[in-house]
PDB file of C-alpha atoms in Angstrom:
ATOM      1  CA  MET A  50     162.080 116.022  62.558  1.00 47.00           C
ATOM      2  CA  ALA A  51     159.538 115.965  65.308  1.00 48.00           C
ATOM      3  CA  SER A  52     158.469 112.701  66.853  1.00 49.00           C
ATOM      4  CA  TYR A  53     155.269 112.212  68.886  1.00 46.00           C
ATOM      5  CA  THR A  54     155.419 109.652  71.623  1.00 50.00           C
ATOM      6  CA  ALA A  55     152.321 110.689  73.612  1.00 50.00           C
ATOM      7  CA  TYR A  56     148.682 110.227  72.595  1.00 47.00           C
ATOM      8  CA  SER A  57     147.313 113.672  71.687  1.00 51.00           C
ATOM      9  CA  GLY A  58     143.646 112.705  71.365  1.00 51.00           C
ATOM     10  CA  TYR A  59     143.233 113.898  67.762  1.00 50.00           C
ATOM     11  CA  THR A  60     143.739 110.545  66.154  1.00 52.00           C
ATOM     12  CA  LYS A  61     142.598 107.003  66.877  1.00 51.00           C
ATOM     13  CA  PRO A  62     144.171 105.888  70.181  1.00 51.00           C
ATOM     14  CA  PRO A  63     146.622 103.029  70.139  1.00 53.00           C
ATOM     15  CA  MET A  64     145.386  99.623  71.256  1.00 51.00           C
ATOM     16  CA  SER A  65     147.339  99.968  74.471  1.00 50.00           C
ATOM     17  CA  TYR A  66     145.289 103.002  75.485  1.00 48.00           C
ATOM     18  CA  ALA A  67     141.891 101.703  74.358  1.00 48.00           C
ATOM     19  CA  GLY A  68     142.333  98.313  75.952  1.00 48.00           C
ATOM     20  CA  SER A  69     143.342  99.693  79.312  1.00 52.00           C
ATOM     21  CA  TYR A  70     140.400 102.083  79.705  1.00 54.00           C
ATOM     22  CA  TYR A  71     137.344 100.898  77.761  1.00 56.00           C
ATOM     23  CA  ASP A  72     136.140  97.692  76.110  1.00 64.00           C
ATOM     24  CA  PRO A  73     132.785  98.041  74.285  1.00 71.00           C
ATOM     25  CA  ASN A  74     132.165  94.292  74.217  1.00 69.00           C
ATOM     26  CA  LEU A  75     132.788  93.936  77.937  1.00 70.00           C
ATOM     27  CA  GLN A  76     130.486  96.852  78.721  1.00 68.00           C
ATOM     28  CA  LYS A  77     127.704  95.419  76.550  1.00 68.00           C
ATOM     29  CA  HIS A  78     128.084  92.011  78.185  1.00 67.00           C
ATOM     30  CA  TYR A  79     127.851  93.606  81.636  1.00 66.00           C
ATOM     31  CA  GLN A  80     124.700  95.546  80.733  1.00 71.00           C
ATOM     32  CA  ASP A  81     123.102  92.427  79.282  1.00 67.00           C
ATOM     33  CA  SER A  82     123.879  90.422  82.420  1.00 72.00           C
ATOM     34  CA  VAL A  83     122.415  93.136  84.668  1.00 69.00           C
ATOM     35  CA  TYR A  84     119.275  93.249  82.524  1.00 70.00           C
ATOM     36  CA  GLU A  85     118.902  89.467  82.629  1.00 73.00           C
ATOM     37  CA  GLU A  86     119.302  89.383  86.412  1.00 74.00           C
ATOM     38  CA  LYS A  87     116.723  92.127  86.809  1.00 75.00           C
ATOM     39  CA  LYS A  88     114.338  90.299  84.503  1.00 72.00           C
ATOM     40  CA  LYS A  89     114.786  87.040  86.429  1.00 71.00           C
ATOM     41  CA  ALA A  90     114.158  88.830  89.738  1.00 71.00           C
ATOM     42  CA  GLU A  91     110.935  90.355  88.381  1.00 72.00           C
ATOM     43  CA  LYS A  92     109.756  86.967  87.098  1.00 73.00           C
ATOM     44  CA  ARG A  93     110.566  85.362  90.463  1.00 74.00           C
ATOM     45  CA  LYS A  94     108.660  88.075  92.317  1.00 71.00           C
ATOM     46  CA  ARG A  95     105.670  87.765  89.999  1.00 70.00           C
ATOM     47  CA  ARG A  96     105.649  83.975  90.371  1.00 76.00           C
ATOM     48  CA  ASN A  97     105.710  84.241  94.169  1.00 78.00           C
ATOM     49  CA  GLU A  98     102.879  86.784  94.152  1.00 79.00           C
ATOM     50  CA  VAL A  99     100.753  84.612  91.861  1.00 80.00           C
ATOM     51  CA  CYS A 100     101.365  81.577  94.108  1.00 86.00           C
ATOM     52  CA  CYS A 101     100.270  83.565  97.175  1.00 86.00           C
ATOM     53  CA  GLU A 102      97.141  84.739  95.372  1.00 87.00           C
ATOM     54  CA  ILE A 103      96.240  81.188  94.315  1.00 91.00           C
ATOM     55  CA  VAL A 104      96.785  79.880  97.857  1.00 92.00           C
ATOM     56  CA  ALA A 105      94.592  82.667  99.252  1.00 92.00           C
ATOM     57  CA  LEU A 106      91.882  81.893  96.699  1.00 93.00           C
ATOM     58  CA  VAL A 107      91.914  78.170  97.565  1.00 94.00           C
ATOM     59  CA  ILE A 108      91.750  78.928 101.294  1.00 96.00           C
ATOM     60  CA  GLY A 109      88.923  81.386 100.655  1.00 95.00           C
ATOM     61  CA  PHE A 110      86.995  78.756  98.693  1.00 96.00           C
ATOM     62  CA  LEU A 111      87.356  76.328 101.603  1.00 96.00           C
ATOM     63  CA  GLY A 112      86.115  79.130 103.837  1.00 96.00           C
ATOM     64  CA  LEU A 113      83.049  79.546 101.623  1.00 96.00           C
ATOM     65  CA  ILE A 114      82.263  75.834 101.965  1.00 96.00           C
ATOM     66  CA  GLY A 115      82.653  76.117 105.732  1.00 96.00           C
ATOM     67  CA  VAL A 116      80.439  79.205 105.988  1.00 97.00           C
ATOM     68  CA  ALA A 117      77.712  77.549 103.919  1.00 96.00           C
ATOM     69  CA  ALA A 118      77.916  74.407 106.063  1.00 95.00           C
ATOM     70  CA  VAL A 119      77.708  76.359 109.315  1.00 96.00           C
ATOM     71  CA  THR A 120      74.721  78.327 108.030  1.00 95.00           C
ATOM     72  CA  GLY A 121      72.789  75.255 106.921  1.00 93.00           C
ATOM     73  CA  LEU A 122      73.633  72.689 109.605  1.00 92.00           C
ATOM     74  CA  PRO A 123      71.174  72.352 112.505  1.00 91.00           C
ATOM     75  CA  MET A 124      73.904  71.296 114.960  1.00 91.00           C
ATOM     76  CA  TRP A 125      74.339  74.619 116.752  1.00 93.00           C
ATOM     77  CA  LYS A 126      72.931  73.487 120.082  1.00 91.00           C
ATOM     78  CA  VAL A 127      72.801  69.861 121.218  1.00 90.00           C
ATOM     79  CA  THR A 128      70.898  68.324 124.125  1.00 83.00           C
ATOM     80  CA  ALA A 129      73.162  67.985 127.160  1.00 64.00           C
ATOM     81  CA  PHE A 130      73.307  64.435 128.571  1.00 62.00           C
ATOM     82  CA  ILE A 131      74.070  65.001 132.240  1.00 55.00           C
ATOM     83  CA  GLU A 132      73.206  63.182 135.449  1.00 54.00           C
ATOM     84  CA  GLU A 133      70.003  61.168 135.034  1.00 53.00           C
ATOM     85  CA  ASN A 134      69.566  62.136 131.366  1.00 48.00           C
ATOM     86  CA  ILE A 135      72.553  59.999 130.409  1.00 51.00           C
ATOM     87  CA  ILE A 136      70.246  57.062 129.678  1.00 53.00           C
ATOM     88  CA  VAL A 137      67.843  59.012 127.470  1.00 55.00           C
ATOM     89  CA  MET A 138      68.018  57.565 123.937  1.00 62.00           C
ATOM     90  CA  GLU A 139      67.075  60.787 122.177  1.00 73.00           C
ATOM     91  CA  THR A 140      69.235  63.558 120.773  1.00 82.00           C
ATOM     92  CA  ARG A 141      67.986  67.034 119.912  1.00 85.00           C
ATOM     93  CA  TRP A 142      69.672  69.702 117.804  1.00 89.00           C
ATOM     94  CA  GLU A 143      68.806  73.351 117.317  1.00 90.00           C
ATOM     95  CA  GLY A 144      69.966  75.285 114.271  1.00 90.00           C
ATOM     96  CA  LEU A 145      69.306  78.559 112.509  1.00 92.00           C
ATOM     97  CA  TRP A 146      66.513  77.251 110.299  1.00 92.00           C
ATOM     98  CA  MET A 147      65.213  74.064 111.940  1.00 90.00           C
ATOM     99  CA  ASN A 148      65.405  71.800 114.955  1.00 89.00           C
ATOM    100  CA  CYS A 149      65.984  68.067 114.669  1.00 90.00           C
ATOM    101  CA  TYR A 150      65.739  65.047 116.907  1.00 85.00           C
ATOM    102  CA  ARG A 151      66.684  61.411 116.619  1.00 82.00           C
ATOM    103  CA  GLN A 152      65.639  58.486 118.779  1.00 77.00           C
ATOM    104  CA  ALA A 153      67.193  55.043 119.005  1.00 69.00           C
ATOM    105  CA  ASN A 154      66.800  53.036 115.767  1.00 71.00           C
ATOM    106  CA  ILE A 155      64.900  55.948 114.178  1.00 76.00           C
ATOM    107  CA  ARG A 156      66.321  58.236 111.540  1.00 81.00           C
ATOM    108  CA  MET A 157      66.701  61.949 112.166  1.00 81.00           C
ATOM    109  CA  GLN A 158      63.572  64.051 111.808  1.00 86.00           C
ATOM    110  CA  CYS A 159      63.700  67.822 111.344  1.00 87.00           C
ATOM    111  CA  LYS A 160      61.131  70.597 111.477  1.00 88.00           C
ATOM    112  CA  VAL A 161      61.565  74.092 110.087  1.00 89.00           C
ATOM    113  CA  TYR A 162      60.775  76.920 112.482  1.00 88.00           C
ATOM    114  CA  ASP A 163      57.314  78.339 111.894  1.00 83.00           C
ATOM    115  CA  SER A 164      58.380  81.828 112.944  1.00 81.00           C
ATOM    116  CA  LEU A 165      61.571  83.719 113.633  1.00 77.00           C
ATOM    117  CA  LEU A 166      60.173  84.556 117.064  1.00 78.00           C
ATOM    118  CA  TYR A 167      60.681  80.945 118.158  1.00 78.00           C
ATOM    119  CA  LEU A 168      64.434  81.495 118.080  1.00 83.00           C
ATOM    120  CA  PRO A 169      66.415  82.899 121.016  1.00 87.00           C
ATOM    121  CA  PRO A 170      68.132  86.265 120.430  1.00 88.00           C
ATOM    122  CA  ASP A 171      71.546  84.737 119.747  1.00 89.00           C
ATOM    123  CA  LEU A 172      70.236  82.507 116.949  1.00 90.00           C
ATOM    124  CA  GLN A 173      68.129  85.330 115.505  1.00 90.00           C
ATOM    125  CA  ALA A 174      71.234  87.497 115.193  1.00 92.00           C
ATOM    126  CA  ALA A 175      73.224  84.522 113.903  1.00 93.00           C
ATOM    127  CA  ARG A 176      70.799  84.114 110.999  1.00 92.00           C
ATOM    128  CA  GLY A 177      71.453  87.580 109.645  1.00 93.00           C
ATOM    129  CA  LEU A 178      75.181  87.566 110.335  1.00 96.00           C
ATOM    130  CA  MET A 179      75.774  84.166 108.740  1.00 96.00           C
ATOM    131  CA  CYS A 180      73.840  85.186 105.626  1.00 95.00           C
ATOM    132  CA  CYS A 181      76.055  88.281 105.450  1.00 96.00           C
ATOM    133  CA  ALA A 182      79.123  86.060 105.871  1.00 96.00           C
ATOM    134  CA  VAL A 183      78.087  83.872 102.922  1.00 96.00           C
ATOM    135  CA  ALA A 184      77.499  86.923 100.716  1.00 96.00           C
ATOM    136  CA  LEU A 185      80.776  88.574 101.751  1.00 96.00           C
ATOM    137  CA  THR A 186      82.772  85.399 101.117  1.00 96.00           C
ATOM    138  CA  CYS A 187      81.279  84.946  97.638  1.00 96.00           C
ATOM    139  CA  PHE A 188      81.942  88.586  96.800  1.00 96.00           C
ATOM    140  CA  ALA A 189      85.494  88.325  98.160  1.00 95.00           C
ATOM    141  CA  LEU A 190      86.221  85.301  95.961  1.00 94.00           C
ATOM    142  CA  VAL A 191      84.979  87.075  92.837  1.00 93.00           C
ATOM    143  CA  VAL A 192      86.901  90.277  93.577  1.00 93.00           C
ATOM    144  CA  SER A 193      90.094  88.376  94.411  1.00 91.00           C
ATOM    145  CA  ALA A 194      89.868  86.307  91.223  1.00 90.00           C
ATOM    146  CA  VAL A 195      89.435  89.477  89.166  1.00 89.00           C
ATOM    147  CA  GLY A 196      92.442  91.134  90.821  1.00 84.00           C
ATOM    148  CA  MET A 197      94.882  88.251  90.381  1.00 83.00           C
ATOM    149  CA  LYS A 198      97.945  88.970  88.248  1.00 78.00           C
ATOM    150  CA  CYS A 199      97.273  85.920  86.088  1.00 74.00           C
ATOM    151  CA  THR A 200      93.798  87.157  85.060  1.00 74.00           C
ATOM    152  CA  LYS A 201      92.940  89.820  82.482  1.00 74.00           C
ATOM    153  CA  MET A 202      89.517  90.995  83.592  1.00 71.00           C
ATOM    154  CA  VAL A 203      90.501  94.518  84.711  1.00 69.00           C
ATOM    155  CA  ASP A 204      93.168  97.087  83.939  1.00 67.00           C
ATOM    156  CA  HIS A 205      96.639  95.531  83.743  1.00 71.00           C
ATOM    157  CA  ARG A 206      98.286  98.326  85.722  1.00 76.00           C
ATOM    158  CA  ALA A 207      99.899  97.091  88.926  1.00 74.00           C
ATOM    159  CA  ARG A 208      98.210  99.737  91.067  1.00 83.00           C
ATOM    160  CA  THR A 209      94.733  98.764  89.864  1.00 83.00           C
ATOM    161  CA  LYS A 210      95.404  95.071  90.514  1.00 84.00           C
ATOM    162  CA  HIS A 211      96.768  95.905  93.963  1.00 85.00           C
ATOM    163  CA  ILE A 212      93.675  97.914  94.920  1.00 89.00           C
ATOM    164  CA  VAL A 213      91.351  95.123  93.761  1.00 89.00           C
ATOM    165  CA  LEU A 214      93.276  92.476  95.734  1.00 91.00           C
ATOM    166  CA  VAL A 215      93.346  94.637  98.868  1.00 92.00           C
ATOM    167  CA  THR A 216      89.571  95.013  98.540  1.00 94.00           C
ATOM    168  CA  GLY A 217      89.230  91.229  98.297  1.00 93.00           C
ATOM    169  CA  GLY A 218      91.398  90.768 101.391  1.00 93.00           C
ATOM    170  CA  CYS A 219      89.293  93.245 103.374  1.00 96.00           C
ATOM    171  CA  LEU A 220      86.122  91.413 102.325  1.00 96.00           C
ATOM    172  CA  PHE A 221      87.595  88.121 103.566  1.00 96.00           C
ATOM    173  CA  LEU A 222      88.377  89.735 106.929  1.00 96.00           C
ATOM    174  CA  MET A 223      84.841  91.134 107.148  1.00 97.00           C
ATOM    175  CA  ALA A 224      83.464  87.649 106.418  1.00 97.00           C
ATOM    176  CA  CYS A 225      85.715  86.291 109.171  1.00 97.00           C
ATOM    177  CA  VAL A 226      84.282  88.769 111.689  1.00 97.00           C
ATOM    178  CA  THR A 227      80.658  88.148 110.668  1.00 96.00           C
ATOM    179  CA  THR A 228      81.253  84.404 111.113  1.00 96.00           C
ATOM    180  CA  LEU A 229      83.150  84.625 114.381  1.00 96.00           C
ATOM    181  CA  ILE A 230      80.631  86.877 116.165  1.00 96.00           C
ATOM    182  CA  PRO A 231      77.514  84.628 115.955  1.00 95.00           C
ATOM    183  CA  VAL A 232      79.465  81.426 116.579  1.00 96.00           C
ATOM    184  CA  SER A 233      81.228  82.817 119.652  1.00 95.00           C
ATOM    185  CA  TRP A 234      78.060  84.494 120.925  1.00 95.00           C
ATOM    186  CA  THR A 235      76.086  81.254 120.713  1.00 94.00           C
ATOM    187  CA  GLY A 236      78.920  79.330 122.363  1.00 94.00           C
ATOM    188  CA  HIS A 237      79.005  81.850 125.210  1.00 93.00           C
ATOM    189  CA  VAL A 238      75.238  81.549 125.744  1.00 92.00           C
ATOM    190  CA  ILE A 239      75.431  77.735 125.799  1.00 91.00           C
ATOM    191  CA  ILE A 240      78.245  77.691 128.361  1.00 90.00           C
ATOM    192  CA  GLN A 241      76.534  80.342 130.479  1.00 89.00           C
ATOM    193  CA  ASP A 242      73.250  78.402 130.537  1.00 85.00           C
ATOM    194  CA  PHE A 243      75.030  75.112 131.179  1.00 84.00           C
ATOM    195  CA  TYR A 244      76.362  76.374 134.506  1.00 84.00           C
ATOM    196  CA  ASN A 245      73.214  78.309 135.421  1.00 80.00           C
ATOM    197  CA  PRO A 246      71.817  76.711 138.623  1.00 80.00           C
ATOM    198  CA  LEU A 247      68.347  78.101 137.917  1.00 79.00           C
ATOM    199  CA  LEU A 248      67.882  75.937 134.809  1.00 76.00           C
ATOM    200  CA  ILE A 249      66.813  72.317 134.917  1.00 73.00           C
ATOM    201  CA  ASP A 250      68.842  69.664 133.110  1.00 70.00           C
ATOM    202  CA  ALA A 251      66.396  69.460 130.192  1.00 69.00           C
ATOM    203  CA  GLN A 252      67.006  73.149 129.397  1.00 73.00           C
ATOM    204  CA  ARG A 253      70.778  72.842 129.146  1.00 80.00           C
ATOM    205  CA  ARG A 254      72.574  72.454 125.841  1.00 84.00           C
ATOM    206  CA  GLU A 255      76.063  71.558 124.648  1.00 87.00           C
ATOM    207  CA  LEU A 256      78.204  73.010 121.885  1.00 90.00           C
ATOM    208  CA  GLY A 257      77.203  71.594 118.505  1.00 90.00           C
ATOM    209  CA  GLU A 258      79.449  70.572 115.631  1.00 92.00           C
ATOM    210  CA  ALA A 259      78.473  73.659 113.624  1.00 94.00           C
ATOM    211  CA  LEU A 260      80.153  75.918 116.177  1.00 95.00           C
ATOM    212  CA  TYR A 261      83.480  74.105 115.872  1.00 96.00           C
ATOM    213  CA  ILE A 262      83.255  74.259 112.081  1.00 96.00           C
ATOM    214  CA  GLY A 263      82.492  77.966 112.385  1.00 96.00           C
ATOM    215  CA  TRP A 264      85.607  78.646 114.443  1.00 96.00           C
ATOM    216  CA  MET A 265      87.790  76.759 111.957  1.00 97.00           C
ATOM    217  CA  THR A 266      86.134  78.582 109.061  1.00 97.00           C
ATOM    218  CA  SER A 267      86.863  81.936 110.697  1.00 96.00           C
ATOM    219  CA  GLY A 268      90.533  80.981 110.813  1.00 96.00           C
ATOM    220  CA  LEU A 269      90.518  80.098 107.109  1.00 96.00           C
ATOM    221  CA  LEU A 270      88.880  83.380 106.136  1.00 96.00           C
ATOM    222  CA  PHE A 271      91.321  85.308 108.313  1.00 97.00           C
ATOM    223  CA  ALA A 272      94.273  83.539 106.687  1.00 96.00           C
ATOM    224  CA  ALA A 273      92.962  84.276 103.184  1.00 95.00           C
ATOM    225  CA  GLY A 274      92.521  87.957 103.982  1.00 94.00           C
ATOM    226  CA  VAL A 275      95.955  88.328 105.571  1.00 94.00           C
ATOM    227  CA  ILE A 276      97.684  86.607 102.633  1.00 92.00           C
ATOM    228  CA  LEU A 277      96.068  88.977 100.145  1.00 91.00           C
ATOM    229  CA  LEU A 278      96.914  92.043 102.221  1.00 91.00           C
ATOM    230  CA  CYS A 279     100.519  91.054 103.044  1.00 87.00           C
ATOM    231  CA  ARG A 280     101.588  89.157  99.913  1.00 74.00           C
TER     232      ARG A 280
END
């Protein structure tokens, strides 16, 4: 009588063989755990990307408020109170659209420029550039909102969303440049004229509040663009 002590492979393997090499339940549990970890990682990545997009959109909205304020405020150039003019009780401001003055105990009075030719070259260029900055910032906000992962206004494919968000980031950077150029140019002209010995004291100006707001706004727009490009 023949006796078989080794597993030949033609019949169901003994439990000792099956248990030592393969466990279907353990394999299924391992695959499920890997899938769950991958799913959690994707959700975490998506949540972080959405948070970055929301932060960029909020910063961009603050930038839009700043750009609009810089464009509308008349405080680009302020009368310089130096030497004997320190006792003069009158303040004058020059902006892109009007000039204003205020005397002691009298409210501010403003007058719109009758012609663009009344403006110096730096303020003439600033008019056009700041209007472009406002338009670019508005367009950047709309494009960025459309390209966010939490919106459903365009194709849901990741590549399409990525292209739209990159476009929004580039528009924010363009708005930053078109804001920074006129503000810095005007500031340079003011400082150059302030130390010009050929000008009398009444012709000298100081940096107005709108210029400082413009520099801060440029930083906000730059931050919004970088976040969208590097999220």
